[in-house]
Coordinates of C-alpha atoms (C1' of nucleotides) in Angstrom, one line a residue:
Chain A
M6 CA 95.7 -214.0 32.4
G7 CA 93.9 -216.4 30.1
R8 CA 95.7 -218.2 27.3
P9 CA 99.0 -216.8 26.1
A10 CA 98.6 -215.0 22.7
L11 CA 98.1 -217.3 19.8
T12 CA 101.0 -217.2 17.4
R13 CA 101.9 -218.9 14.2
D14 CA 104.6 -220.7 15.9
A15 CA 102.3 -221.9 18.7
V16 CA 99.9 -223.3 16.0
L17 CA 102.8 -225.1 14.2
D18 CA 104.1 -226.5 17.5
T19 CA 101.0 -228.2 18.7
A20 CA 100.2 -229.2 15.1
A21 CA 103.6 -230.9 14.9
G22 CA 102.8 -232.6 18.2
L23 CA 99.6 -234.0 16.9
V24 CA 101.1 -235.2 13.7
K25 CA 104.1 -236.8 15.5
E26 CA 101.8 -238.8 17.7
H27 CA 98.8 -239.8 15.5
G28 CA 99.9 -239.1 11.9
P29 CA 98.9 -236.4 9.4
A30 CA 95.4 -237.9 8.8
A31 CA 94.5 -237.3 12.4
L32 CA 95.2 -233.6 12.2
T33 CA 91.9 -231.8 11.9
M34 CA 91.5 -228.1 12.0
R35 CA 88.8 -228.4 14.6
G36 CA 90.8 -230.8 16.8
L37 CA 93.8 -228.5 16.6
A38 CA 91.6 -225.5 17.6
A39 CA 90.3 -227.5 20.6
E40 CA 93.9 -228.4 21.6
L41 CA 94.9 -224.7 21.3
G42 CA 91.8 -223.5 23.1
T43 CA 90.7 -221.1 20.3
A44 CA 88.1 -220.9 17.6
V45 CA 88.8 -222.9 14.5
T46 CA 88.8 -219.8 12.4
S47 CA 91.7 -218.2 14.3
I48 CA 94.0 -220.8 12.9
Y49 CA 93.2 -219.7 9.4
W50 CA 94.3 -216.2 10.2
H51 CA 97.7 -217.4 11.3
V52 CA 98.5 -220.2 8.8
G53 CA 96.2 -219.9 5.9
N54 CA 94.5 -223.2 5.4
R55 CA 95.2 -226.8 6.3
E56 CA 97.3 -227.5 3.2
S57 CA 99.7 -224.6 3.9
L58 CA 99.8 -225.6 7.5
L59 CA 101.1 -229.0 6.5
D60 CA 103.5 -227.4 4.0
A61 CA 104.9 -225.3 6.8
L62 CA 105.2 -228.3 9.0
A63 CA 107.0 -230.2 6.4
E64 CA 109.5 -227.4 5.8
R65 CA 110.2 -227.2 9.5
T66 CA 110.8 -230.9 9.8
A67 CA 112.9 -231.0 6.7
A68 CA 115.1 -228.3 8.2
G69 CA 115.4 -230.1 11.5
L70 CA 117.7 -233.0 10.4
G71 CA 121.0 -232.2 11.9
E72 CA 124.5 -233.2 11.0
I73 CA 125.4 -236.8 10.3
R74 CA 128.8 -238.2 11.1
A75 CA 130.4 -241.1 9.3
A76 CA 132.1 -243.9 11.2
G77 CA 134.4 -246.7 10.1
R78 CA 137.8 -247.3 8.5
T79 CA 137.2 -247.8 4.8
P80 CA 135.2 -245.3 2.7
A81 CA 132.7 -248.1 1.9
R82 CA 132.1 -248.7 5.5
R83 CA 131.8 -245.0 6.3
V84 CA 129.2 -244.6 3.5
V85 CA 127.3 -247.5 4.9
S86 CA 127.4 -246.0 8.4
V87 CA 125.8 -242.8 7.1
A88 CA 123.1 -244.9 5.5
L89 CA 122.4 -246.7 8.7
A90 CA 122.2 -243.5 10.7
L91 CA 119.8 -242.0 8.1
R92 CA 117.6 -245.1 8.3
R93 CA 117.5 -244.9 12.1
H94 CA 116.4 -241.3 11.9
L95 CA 113.7 -242.0 9.4
L96 CA 112.3 -244.9 11.5
D97 CA 112.3 -242.8 14.6
H98 CA 110.0 -240.1 13.2
P99 CA 107.8 -242.0 10.9
H100 CA 104.8 -239.7 10.7
L101 CA 106.8 -236.5 10.2
V102 CA 109.0 -238.1 7.6
A103 CA 106.0 -239.4 5.8
M104 CA 104.7 -235.8 5.6
V105 CA 108.0 -234.5 4.3
H106 CA 108.1 -237.3 1.8
E107 CA 104.5 -236.7 0.5
R108 CA 105.5 -233.1 -0.2
G109 CA 108.6 -234.1 -2.1
L110 CA 110.9 -232.4 0.4
T111 CA 113.0 -235.4 1.2
E112 CA 115.9 -234.3 -0.9
R113 CA 116.2 -231.0 0.9
M114 CA 115.9 -232.8 4.2
F115 CA 118.8 -235.0 3.3
L116 CA 121.2 -232.2 2.4
P117 CA 123.4 -232.7 5.5
A118 CA 123.6 -236.4 4.9
Q119 CA 124.4 -235.9 1.3
Q120 CA 127.3 -233.6 2.3
A121 CA 128.6 -236.3 4.5
L122 CA 128.3 -238.8 1.7
V123 CA 130.1 -236.4 -0.8
H124 CA 133.0 -236.4 1.6
E125 CA 133.3 -240.2 1.7
V126 CA 132.8 -240.7 -2.0
H127 CA 135.6 -238.2 -2.6
A128 CA 137.7 -240.2 -0.2
A129 CA 136.9 -243.3 -2.3
G130 CA 138.4 -241.6 -5.3
L131 CA 135.3 -240.7 -7.2
R132 CA 134.6 -237.2 -8.5
G133 CA 132.2 -235.2 -10.6
A134 CA 128.9 -236.5 -12.0
R135 CA 130.0 -240.0 -11.2
A136 CA 130.3 -239.2 -7.5
A137 CA 127.0 -237.3 -7.6
S138 CA 125.2 -240.4 -8.9
V139 CA 126.7 -242.5 -6.1
V140 CA 125.5 -240.1 -3.5
R141 CA 122.0 -240.0 -5.0
A142 CA 121.8 -243.7 -5.4
V143 CA 122.6 -244.2 -1.8
T144 CA 120.0 -241.7 -0.5
F145 CA 117.3 -243.1 -2.8
H146 CA 118.0 -246.5 -1.6
V147 CA 117.8 -245.6 2.1
V148 CA 114.5 -243.6 1.7
G149 CA 113.0 -246.3 -0.5
H150 CA 113.9 -249.1 1.8
V151 CA 112.4 -247.3 4.8
L152 CA 109.2 -246.6 2.8
V153 CA 108.8 -250.3 2.0
E154 CA 109.5 -251.3 5.5
R155 CA 106.9 -249.0 6.9
A156 CA 104.3 -250.3 4.4
R157 CA 105.0 -253.8 5.6
E158 CA 104.4 -252.8 9.2
R159 CA 101.1 -251.3 8.2
A160 CA 100.2 -254.6 6.5
P161 CA 97.1 -256.3 7.8
L162 CA 97.5 -259.8 9.3
R163 CA 98.6 -262.2 6.8
H164 CA 95.8 -263.6 4.7
P165 CA 95.2 -267.3 5.0
G166 CA 97.1 -269.4 2.6
E167 CA 99.5 -266.7 1.6
P168 CA 102.7 -267.8 3.3
D169 CA 102.5 -271.3 1.8
L170 CA 102.5 -270.0 -1.7
W171 CA 106.2 -270.7 -1.5
D172 CA 105.8 -274.1 0.1
T173 CA 103.9 -275.8 -2.6
G174 CA 106.6 -276.4 -5.1
A175 CA 106.7 -272.8 -6.3
A176 CA 110.4 -272.8 -5.5
D177 CA 111.1 -276.1 -7.1
D178 CA 113.9 -277.9 -5.4
D179 CA 115.2 -275.4 -2.9
P180 CA 113.2 -275.9 0.4
A181 CA 115.5 -273.6 2.4
L182 CA 114.7 -270.8 0.0
A183 CA 111.0 -271.5 0.1
R184 CA 111.1 -271.4 3.9
A185 CA 113.0 -268.2 3.9
L186 CA 110.6 -266.4 1.5
A187 CA 107.6 -267.7 3.4
R188 CA 108.8 -266.0 6.5
P189 CA 108.4 -262.2 6.8
A190 CA 111.6 -260.4 6.0
D191 CA 113.9 -259.1 8.7
P192 CA 114.3 -255.5 7.6
E193 CA 117.3 -254.8 9.7
R194 CA 119.4 -257.6 8.1
L195 CA 118.0 -257.0 4.7
F196 CA 118.9 -253.3 4.8
D197 CA 122.4 -254.2 6.0
L198 CA 122.9 -256.7 3.2
S199 CA 121.5 -254.4 0.5
V200 CA 123.4 -251.2 1.3
R201 CA 126.6 -253.1 1.6
A202 CA 126.1 -254.7 -1.7
L203 CA 124.9 -251.4 -3.3
V204 CA 127.9 -249.4 -2.0
D205 CA 130.3 -252.1 -3.0
G206 CA 128.8 -252.2 -6.4
L207 CA 128.8 -248.5 -6.8
L208 CA 132.4 -247.9 -5.5
T209 CA 134.0 -250.7 -7.5
R210 CA 132.5 -250.0 -10.9
G211 CA 134.7 -248.7 -13.7
Chain B
M267 CA 65.3 -251.7 -18.9
G268 CA 66.9 -249.0 -16.9
R269 CA 70.4 -249.6 -15.4
P270 CA 71.7 -253.1 -15.4
A271 CA 71.5 -254.7 -11.9
L272 CA 74.1 -253.3 -9.5
T273 CA 76.6 -256.0 -8.5
R274 CA 79.7 -256.0 -6.3
D275 CA 81.8 -256.4 -9.4
A276 CA 80.3 -253.4 -11.1
V277 CA 81.0 -251.3 -8.0
L278 CA 84.6 -252.5 -7.9
D279 CA 85.0 -251.9 -11.6
T280 CA 84.0 -248.3 -11.7
A281 CA 85.7 -247.6 -8.4
A282 CA 88.9 -249.0 -9.9
G283 CA 88.4 -246.7 -12.9
L284 CA 88.0 -243.6 -10.6
V285 CA 91.1 -244.5 -8.6
K286 CA 93.1 -245.2 -11.7
E287 CA 92.4 -241.8 -13.1
H288 CA 92.3 -239.5 -10.1
G289 CA 93.9 -241.4 -7.2
P290 CA 92.4 -242.9 -4.1
A291 CA 91.8 -239.6 -2.3
A292 CA 89.4 -238.6 -5.1
L293 CA 87.2 -241.7 -4.6
T294 CA 84.2 -240.6 -2.6
M295 CA 81.2 -242.8 -1.8
R296 CA 78.8 -240.2 -3.1
G297 CA 80.8 -239.6 -6.3
L298 CA 80.9 -243.3 -6.9
A299 CA 77.2 -243.6 -6.4
A300 CA 76.6 -240.8 -8.9
E301 CA 78.9 -242.5 -11.4
L302 CA 76.9 -245.7 -10.9
G303 CA 73.5 -244.0 -11.0
T304 CA 72.4 -245.4 -7.7
A305 CA 71.9 -244.2 -4.1
V306 CA 75.0 -243.9 -2.0
T307 CA 73.6 -246.4 0.5
S308 CA 73.3 -249.2 -2.1
I309 CA 77.1 -249.3 -2.3
Y310 CA 77.2 -250.1 1.4
W311 CA 75.0 -253.2 0.8
H312 CA 77.4 -254.6 -1.8
V313 CA 80.9 -253.8 -0.4
G314 CA 80.5 -252.8 3.2
N315 CA 82.2 -249.5 3.8
R316 CA 84.8 -247.3 2.0
E317 CA 87.7 -249.0 3.8
S318 CA 86.7 -252.5 2.7
L319 CA 86.0 -251.2 -0.8
L320 CA 89.6 -250.0 -1.0
D321 CA 90.8 -253.3 0.5
A322 CA 89.0 -255.3 -2.1
L323 CA 90.3 -253.0 -4.8
A324 CA 93.9 -253.5 -3.6
E325 CA 93.4 -257.3 -3.5
R326 CA 92.2 -257.2 -7.1
T327 CA 95.1 -255.1 -8.3
A328 CA 97.6 -257.1 -6.4
A329 CA 96.4 -260.3 -8.1
G330 CA 96.5 -258.6 -11.5
L331 CA 100.2 -258.5 -12.0
G332 CA 101.0 -261.1 -14.6
E333 CA 104.1 -263.1 -15.4
I334 CA 107.4 -261.4 -15.9
R335 CA 110.0 -262.7 -18.3
A336 CA 113.7 -262.2 -17.8
A337 CA 115.9 -261.2 -20.8
G338 CA 119.6 -261.1 -21.3
R339 CA 122.6 -263.4 -21.3
T340 CA 124.2 -263.4 -17.9
P341 CA 122.2 -264.0 -14.7
A342 CA 123.0 -260.5 -13.5
R343 CA 121.6 -259.0 -16.6
R344 CA 118.5 -261.1 -16.4
V345 CA 117.9 -260.1 -12.9
V346 CA 118.3 -256.4 -13.9
S347 CA 115.8 -256.9 -16.8
V348 CA 113.2 -258.2 -14.3
A349 CA 113.8 -255.2 -12.1
L350 CA 113.4 -252.8 -15.1
A351 CA 110.1 -254.5 -16.1
L352 CA 108.8 -254.3 -12.6
R353 CA 109.6 -250.6 -12.4
R354 CA 107.9 -250.0 -15.7
H355 CA 104.7 -251.7 -14.5
L356 CA 104.7 -249.7 -11.2
L357 CA 105.2 -246.4 -13.0
D358 CA 102.4 -247.3 -15.4
H359 CA 99.8 -247.7 -12.7
P360 CA 100.8 -245.2 -10.1
H361 CA 97.5 -244.7 -8.3
L362 CA 96.6 -248.4 -8.1
V363 CA 100.1 -249.4 -7.0
A364 CA 100.0 -246.7 -4.3
M365 CA 96.8 -248.2 -3.0
V366 CA 98.3 -251.7 -2.9
H367 CA 101.4 -250.3 -1.2
E368 CA 99.5 -248.5 1.5
R369 CA 97.7 -251.7 2.4
G370 CA 101.0 -253.6 2.6
L371 CA 100.1 -256.0 -0.2
T372 CA 103.1 -255.2 -2.4
E373 CA 104.8 -258.4 -1.4
R374 CA 101.9 -260.5 -2.6
M375 CA 101.7 -258.5 -5.8
F376 CA 105.3 -259.3 -6.6
L377 CA 105.0 -263.0 -6.2
P378 CA 105.3 -263.7 -10.0
A379 CA 108.2 -261.4 -10.3
Q380 CA 109.9 -263.0 -7.3
Q381 CA 109.5 -266.4 -8.9
A382 CA 111.3 -265.1 -12.0
L383 CA 114.0 -263.7 -9.7
V384 CA 114.4 -267.0 -7.9
H385 CA 115.0 -268.7 -11.2
E386 CA 117.8 -266.3 -12.1
V387 CA 119.4 -266.3 -8.7
H388 CA 119.6 -270.1 -8.8
A389 CA 121.2 -269.8 -12.2
A390 CA 123.8 -267.5 -10.7
G391 CA 124.6 -270.3 -8.3
L392 CA 123.0 -269.1 -5.1
R393 CA 120.7 -271.1 -3.0
G394 CA 118.7 -271.2 0.2
A395 CA 118.4 -268.3 2.6
R396 CA 121.2 -266.5 0.8
A397 CA 119.3 -266.6 -2.5
A398 CA 116.1 -265.6 -0.7
S399 CA 117.8 -262.5 0.6
V400 CA 118.9 -261.5 -2.8
V401 CA 115.4 -261.8 -4.2
R402 CA 114.0 -259.7 -1.5
A403 CA 116.7 -257.1 -1.7
V404 CA 116.0 -256.6 -5.3
T405 CA 112.3 -256.3 -4.9
F406 CA 112.6 -253.9 -2.0
H407 CA 115.0 -251.8 -4.0
V408 CA 112.7 -251.6 -7.0
V409 CA 109.6 -250.7 -5.0
G410 CA 111.5 -248.2 -2.9
H411 CA 113.1 -246.5 -5.9
V412 CA 109.7 -246.0 -7.6
L413 CA 108.2 -244.6 -4.4
V414 CA 110.9 -242.1 -4.1
E415 CA 110.6 -241.2 -7.8
R416 CA 106.9 -240.6 -7.4
A417 CA 107.4 -238.4 -4.4
R418 CA 109.8 -236.3 -6.4
E419 CA 107.2 -235.9 -9.2
R420 CA 104.7 -234.6 -6.6
A421 CA 107.3 -232.1 -5.4
P422 CA 106.2 -228.5 -5.6
L423 CA 108.1 -226.1 -7.8
R424 CA 111.6 -225.8 -6.4
H425 CA 111.9 -223.3 -3.7
P426 CA 114.0 -220.2 -4.3
G427 CA 117.6 -220.6 -3.3
E428 CA 117.5 -224.3 -3.0
P429 CA 119.3 -225.5 -6.1
D430 CA 122.3 -223.3 -5.3
L431 CA 122.9 -224.8 -1.9
W432 CA 125.3 -226.9 -3.8
D433 CA 126.9 -224.1 -5.7
T434 CA 128.1 -222.1 -2.8
G435 CA 131.1 -224.1 -1.8
A436 CA 129.2 -226.8 -0.1
A437 CA 130.9 -229.3 -2.4
D438 CA 134.3 -227.8 -1.8
D439 CA 136.5 -228.3 -4.8
D440 CA 134.4 -230.4 -7.1
P441 CA 132.3 -228.1 -9.3
A442 CA 131.1 -230.8 -11.6
L443 CA 129.7 -232.7 -8.6
A444 CA 128.0 -229.5 -7.3
R445 CA 126.4 -228.9 -10.7
A446 CA 125.2 -232.5 -10.9
L447 CA 123.6 -232.4 -7.5
A448 CA 122.0 -229.0 -8.2
R449 CA 120.2 -230.5 -11.1
P450 CA 117.2 -232.7 -10.5
A451 CA 118.1 -236.4 -10.8
D452 CA 117.4 -238.4 -13.9
P453 CA 115.4 -241.3 -12.4
E454 CA 115.8 -243.5 -15.4
R455 CA 119.6 -243.4 -15.4
L456 CA 119.8 -243.5 -11.6
F457 CA 117.7 -246.6 -11.4
D458 CA 119.8 -248.3 -14.1
L459 CA 123.0 -247.4 -12.2
S460 CA 121.8 -248.5 -8.8
V461 CA 120.2 -251.9 -9.8
R462 CA 123.2 -252.8 -11.7
A463 CA 125.4 -252.0 -8.8
L464 CA 123.1 -253.7 -6.3
V465 CA 122.8 -256.9 -8.3
D466 CA 126.5 -257.0 -9.0
G467 CA 127.2 -256.5 -5.3
L468 CA 124.7 -259.1 -4.3
L469 CA 125.8 -261.8 -6.7
T470 CA 129.5 -261.4 -6.2
R471 CA 129.6 -261.5 -2.4
G472 CA 131.1 -264.4 -0.6
Chain C
dA172 C1' 95.7 -206.6 14.0
dC173 C1' 93.5 -210.4 15.8
dC174 C1' 89.5 -213.3 17.2
dT175 C1' 84.7 -215.0 16.9
dG176 C1' 80.2 -217.7 15.6
dA177 C1' 77.2 -218.7 12.0
dA178 C1' 76.8 -220.7 7.7
dC179 C1' 78.0 -223.4 3.4
dA180 C1' 79.2 -227.3 1.0
dC181 C1' 81.1 -231.3 1.5
dC182 C1' 82.3 -236.0 3.8
dG183 C1' 81.2 -241.5 5.6
dT184 C1' 77.8 -244.1 7.8
dT185 C1' 73.4 -245.8 10.1
dC186 C1' 68.8 -247.0 10.0
dA187 C1' 64.1 -247.6 9.3
dA188 C1' 61.3 -248.1 5.5
dG189 C1' 60.2 -249.6 1.1
dT190 C1' 59.8 -253.3 -2.9
Chain D
dA73 C1' 67.5 -259.9 -1.4
dC74 C1' 68.2 -255.5 -2.8
dC75 C1' 67.5 -250.4 -2.9
dT76 C1' 66.0 -245.9 -1.0
dG77 C1' 65.9 -241.0 1.5
dA78 C1' 66.4 -238.9 5.8
dA79 C1' 69.3 -238.1 9.4
dC80 C1' 73.7 -237.9 12.2
dA81 C1' 78.2 -236.6 13.2
dC82 C1' 81.9 -235.2 11.3
dC83 C1' 85.0 -232.4 7.9
dG84 C1' 87.5 -227.6 5.6
dT85 C1' 86.5 -223.0 4.5
dT86 C1' 84.4 -218.3 4.0
dC87 C1' 82.6 -214.2 5.7
dA88 C1' 80.6 -210.6 8.1
dA89 C1' 81.0 -208.9 12.5
dG90 C1' 83.2 -207.9 16.7
dT91 C1' 87.2 -205.8 19.7

DNA sequence: ACCTGAACACCGTTCAAGT
DNA sequence: ACCTGAACACCGTTCAAGT
């Protein structure tokens, strides 16, 4: 009767739930204790302090990214498909990924994806340090792009007068460009364009 | 005599100093008041609350990025040179830039750089929405790359057993690749490689 | 071994009161 | 118009005490 015994895993589970829903900033020790139905201080016995709780959570999340399968006919397309899948996954778990990222564990998290990329890059005829750089460049690009996207989402409402910085002759004689830059970017299309360009550039260089 | 009158600008100045040195998390209202030699509550009269103080600080920093000059002979090289300069600037002011980024003001901050990029992309013969996408892809890439770099710096000491995930046959028959991926990335070289590839890819596409 | 409440040193913020 | 101290509702963390 009463609550089931409090375990380290139970603490991590409900902590993960809170972070997934409201972000790491919303995870307080007292709130977590309330959710668990225990005293705050019990948590400390099981997981140390808040910092190591978040560390453990990040480890867990980093380990949770499963296999990623490439799709497409050419190596370039297959690499791009991995990048797209990776981006999808990151966007689907924004809070948890942010936590992993802040703790510098992103690289470990991406190990399965990197193995898939290695395979494709080999198929494209690259080997050794050269191939490694390509794999890394692609993962950096994906993570970076998603981070920038997410920052844009968080952006406050546009400040008055900002969009038309591009209208007022800043882009001299190219009104179509001015209009395009005055509009918010379409992250989906932008990502597609840039990974394709990046991968093409990486795979075709001497 | 005594302290010079407390002004909104004085508050922002010393707040900027604290953030620049120790990061936004280290900026407390009480600590700021102590630094200013006033009561905590005086700050509230001048800048509202902590959140709007950080907003104002971000605005300020975003406006502070000056002109960026391109260098090099071909348009591609000139675009790359802008990207390199941008990265330099971001790495030189990590805390302030993080603040701007978290508030989604990065795009505004990069307006001068984007204007330089527009010029070069025009020189490369691209116009309109196509040119706009190239400009955006490059800025996204730069910001994203720097964000990933900075996360890697923050990374804790490597966990035991992690580096050799690549040694133990994960990268089948390419030991040079395995060695390269087991080593930490060289961000300088990686950035150079990836912007060049990206810009090449973007400028040569039909 | 596990859980607890009390206590400490911090936060940001409000408010009534001063000049 | 500007500055103040007291007070409130929060934090994370430690510790002695319970079972």
